[in-house]
CSV table of C-alpha atoms in Angstrom, one decimal:
chain,number,residue,atom,x,y,z
A,13,MET,CA,74.3,93.3,122.5
A,14,PRO,CA,72.1,96.4,123.1
A,15,ASP,CA,71.5,98.7,120.1
A,16,TRP,CA,73.0,101.7,121.9
A,17,VAL,CA,76.4,99.9,122.2
A,18,PHE,CA,76.5,99.5,118.4
A,19,ASP,CA,75.1,103.0,117.6
A,20,TYR,CA,77.1,105.0,120.0
A,21,LEU,CA,80.3,103.0,120.5
A,22,ILE,CA,81.1,100.4,117.8
A,23,LEU,CA,79.8,102.4,114.8
A,24,PRO,CA,81.6,105.7,115.7
A,25,LEU,CA,84.8,103.8,116.4
A,26,GLY,CA,84.6,102.0,113.1
A,27,ILE,CA,84.0,105.3,111.3
A,28,TYR,CA,86.9,106.9,113.2
A,29,PHE,CA,89.4,104.1,112.4
A,30,ALA,CA,88.3,103.8,108.7
A,31,ARG,CA,88.5,107.5,108.2
A,32,MET,CA,91.9,107.7,109.9
A,33,THR,CA,93.2,105.0,107.6
A,34,ASP,CA,91.8,106.5,104.4
A,35,VAL,CA,93.1,110.0,105.1
A,36,SER,CA,96.5,108.5,106.1
A,37,ILE,CA,96.6,106.6,102.8
A,38,GLY,CA,95.5,109.8,101.0
A,39,THR,CA,98.3,111.8,102.5
A,40,VAL,CA,100.9,109.3,101.5
A,41,ARG,CA,99.3,109.0,98.0
A,42,ILE,CA,99.7,112.7,97.4
A,43,ILE,CA,103.3,112.6,98.4
A,44,LEU,CA,103.9,109.6,96.1
A,45,ILE,CA,102.3,111.5,93.2
A,46,SER,CA,104.7,114.4,93.8
A,47,ARG,CA,107.6,111.8,93.7
A,48,GLU,CA,106.2,110.3,90.4
A,49,ARG,CA,105.4,106.9,91.9
A,50,LYS,CA,102.3,106.5,89.6
A,51,ILE,CA,101.4,102.8,90.1
A,52,LEU,CA,101.7,102.8,93.9
A,53,ALA,CA,99.8,106.1,94.1
A,54,ALA,CA,97.0,104.7,91.9
A,55,LEU,CA,96.7,101.5,94.1
A,56,LEU,CA,96.6,103.6,97.3
A,57,GLY,CA,93.9,105.8,95.6
A,58,PHE,CA,91.7,102.8,95.0
A,59,VAL,CA,91.9,101.7,98.7
A,60,GLU,CA,91.4,105.3,99.9
A,61,VAL,CA,88.2,105.8,97.9
A,62,LEU,CA,86.9,102.4,98.8
A,63,LEU,CA,87.3,103.1,102.5
A,64,TRP,CA,85.8,106.6,102.1
A,65,LEU,CA,82.7,105.1,100.3
A,66,ILE,CA,82.2,102.6,103.2
A,67,VAL,CA,82.4,105.4,105.8
A,68,ILE,CA,80.2,107.9,104.0
A,69,THR,CA,77.6,105.2,103.5
A,70,GLN,CA,77.5,104.6,107.2
A,71,ILE,CA,77.2,108.3,107.9
A,72,MET,CA,74.3,108.6,105.5
A,73,ARG,CA,72.5,105.7,107.2
A,74,ASN,CA,72.9,107.3,110.6
A,75,LEU,CA,72.3,111.0,110.0
A,76,SER,CA,70.8,111.6,113.4
A,77,ASN,CA,73.8,110.1,115.2
A,78,VAL,CA,76.1,113.0,116.2
A,79,PHE,CA,78.8,110.6,117.4
A,80,CYS,CA,79.3,109.5,113.8
A,81,TYR,CA,80.0,113.1,112.8
A,82,ILE,CA,82.5,113.5,115.6
A,83,ALA,CA,84.2,110.2,114.7
A,84,TYR,CA,84.4,111.3,111.1
A,85,ALA,CA,86.1,114.6,111.9
A,86,GLY,CA,88.4,113.0,114.5
A,87,GLY,CA,89.4,110.3,112.0
A,88,PHE,CA,90.2,113.0,109.4
A,89,ALA,CA,92.4,115.0,111.8
A,90,THR,CA,94.2,111.9,113.1
A,91,GLY,CA,94.7,110.5,109.7
A,92,THR,CA,96.3,113.7,108.4
A,93,PHE,CA,98.8,113.7,111.3
A,94,LEU,CA,99.4,109.9,111.0
A,95,GLY,CA,99.9,110.2,107.2
A,96,MET,CA,102.6,112.8,107.6
A,97,VAL,CA,104.3,110.7,110.3
A,98,VAL,CA,104.3,107.6,108.0
A,99,GLU,CA,105.6,109.6,105.1
A,100,GLU,CA,108.4,111.0,107.2
A,101,LYS,CA,109.4,107.5,108.4
A,102,LEU,CA,109.4,106.2,104.8
A,103,ALA,CA,111.5,109.2,103.7
A,104,LEU,CA,110.8,108.6,100.0
A,105,GLY,CA,112.6,110.5,97.3
A,106,HIS,CA,115.6,112.7,97.2
A,107,SER,CA,116.6,116.1,98.6
A,108,LEU,CA,119.1,118.8,97.7
A,109,ILE,CA,121.0,120.2,100.6
A,110,ARG,CA,122.7,123.6,100.1
A,111,ILE,CA,125.4,124.4,102.7
A,112,ILE,CA,126.8,128.0,102.9
A,113,VAL,CA,130.0,128.5,104.9
A,114,PRO,CA,132.7,131.2,105.1
A,115,GLU,CA,135.2,128.6,106.3
A,116,LYS,CA,135.8,124.9,106.7
A,117,GLY,CA,134.2,124.3,103.3
A,118,GLU,CA,137.0,121.9,102.1
A,119,GLU,CA,136.7,120.0,105.4
A,120,ILE,CA,132.9,119.6,104.9
A,121,VAL,CA,133.4,118.4,101.3
A,122,GLN,CA,136.1,115.9,102.4
A,123,ASN,CA,134.0,114.5,105.3
A,124,LEU,CA,130.9,114.2,103.0
A,125,ALA,CA,133.0,112.4,100.3
A,126,GLN,CA,134.4,110.0,102.9
A,127,ALA,CA,130.9,109.1,103.9
A,128,GLY,CA,130.0,108.4,100.3
A,129,TYR,CA,128.1,111.6,99.3
A,130,ARG,CA,128.9,113.5,96.1
A,131,THR,CA,129.2,117.3,96.3
A,132,THR,CA,129.6,120.3,94.1
A,133,THR,CA,131.3,123.4,95.5
A,134,VAL,CA,130.8,127.0,94.2
A,135,GLU,CA,132.7,130.0,95.3
A,136,ALA,CA,130.3,132.9,96.1
A,137,GLN,CA,130.2,136.3,97.7
A,138,GLY,CA,128.1,136.9,100.9
A,139,VAL,CA,127.3,140.1,102.7
A,140,ARG,CA,130.3,139.5,105.1
A,141,GLY,CA,132.7,138.3,102.4
A,142,PRO,CA,133.6,135.2,100.4
A,143,VAL,CA,131.7,131.9,101.1
A,144,LYS,CA,131.6,128.4,99.8
A,145,VAL,CA,128.3,127.0,98.6
A,146,ILE,CA,128.3,123.2,98.8
A,147,LEU,CA,125.5,121.3,97.0
A,148,SER,CA,124.7,117.6,97.5
A,149,LEU,CA,121.9,115.5,96.2
A,150,LEU,CA,121.0,112.7,98.5
A,151,ARG,CA,118.2,110.3,99.6
A,152,ARG,CA,115.9,111.8,102.1
A,153,LYS,CA,116.6,109.1,104.6
A,154,ASP,CA,120.3,110.2,104.5
A,155,ILE,CA,119.5,113.7,105.7
A,156,PRO,CA,120.1,113.0,109.4
A,157,VAL,CA,123.5,111.5,108.6
A,158,VAL,CA,124.6,114.5,106.5
A,159,LEU,CA,123.4,116.9,109.2
A,160,GLY,CA,125.4,114.9,111.8
A,161,ILE,CA,128.5,115.3,109.7
A,162,LEU,CA,127.8,119.0,109.2
A,163,LYS,CA,127.2,119.5,113.0
A,164,GLU,CA,130.5,117.8,113.8
A,165,THR,CA,132.5,119.7,111.1
A,166,ALA,CA,130.9,123.2,111.2
A,167,PRO,CA,128.2,123.6,113.8
A,168,GLY,CA,127.3,127.1,112.8
A,169,ALA,CA,126.9,126.4,109.1
A,170,PHE,CA,123.9,127.7,107.3
A,171,TYR,CA,122.0,125.1,105.2
A,172,THR,CA,118.7,124.7,103.3
A,173,ILE,CA,117.1,121.4,102.3
A,174,GLU,CA,114.7,121.1,99.3
A,175,ASN,CA,112.8,118.2,97.8
A,176,ALA,CA,114.2,117.0,94.4
A,177,ARG,CA,111.5,115.6,92.1
A,178,LYS,CA,113.9,113.7,89.8
A,179,THR,CA,117.5,113.2,88.9
A,180,SER,CA,119.1,112.3,85.6
A,181,ASP,CA,121.7,110.1,87.3
A,182,PRO,CA,120.8,106.4,88.0
A,183,GLU,CA,124.0,106.0,90.0
A,184,LEU,CA,122.4,108.0,92.8
A,185,TRP,CA,120.6,104.8,93.9
A,186,LYS,CA,123.9,102.9,93.9
A,187,THR,CA,124.4,100.8,97.0
A,188,SER,CA,127.3,98.8,98.2
A,189,GLY,CA,127.8,95.7,96.1
A,190,GLN,CA,127.2,94.9,92.5
A,191,GLU,CA,123.6,93.6,93.2
A,192,GLY,CA,122.5,97.0,94.4
A,193,GLU,CA,124.0,98.7,91.4
A,194,SER,CA,122.2,96.5,88.9
A,195,PHE,CA,118.9,96.9,90.7
A,196,ALA,CA,119.4,100.7,90.5
A,197,ARG,CA,119.9,100.5,86.7
A,198,ILE,CA,116.8,98.3,86.3
A,199,LEU,CA,114.8,100.7,88.4
A,200,TRP,CA,116.1,103.7,86.4
A,201,ARG,CA,115.3,102.1,83.0
A,202,ARG,CA,111.8,101.2,84.3
A,203,GLN,CA,111.1,104.7,85.5
A,204,SER,CA,112.4,106.2,82.2
A,205,ARG,CA,110.0,104.0,80.2
A,206,ILE,CA,107.0,105.0,82.4
A,207,ARG,CA,107.8,108.7,82.0
A,208,LYS,CA,107.8,108.3,78.2
């Protein structure tokens, strides 16, 4: 294989894919830190830094190769985007949805309850009159389901969604069946010990 194939094709591509991988891992790691997943975040941090060291070593050995710089920058940009896509697909953690409606509040609460979501309702006063504020804490991966219920029940409803860092209720992880419930309790106890 000629030297130019390695210098201007294989090496830049290797740098690109390694940088893309380490930045993707870094993006997910930061999100895991915000969700208090300490052990997994630390393991990802180890892999991230190891990849970065390999890449930066190759850059330093090939300072005159402009294709390495382009590959490094391209890998960083692609890795940032890819990391966000991966995190979105994983949908880690919990969110708080706040729904504000002047009417159909009871119907929304009933439909959410039938689908297995717990809600809290508050009577409030808006600019145009009385409204109901419906709060529900749910897993992030359940957001599309809840939004589907909301769209069917009250298409014009105003809502906001926020990330919830932690909850005091281990039953939030409860799944169908006794096995899921016991796993949720074990997970809750483990997380509580780690936080102490």
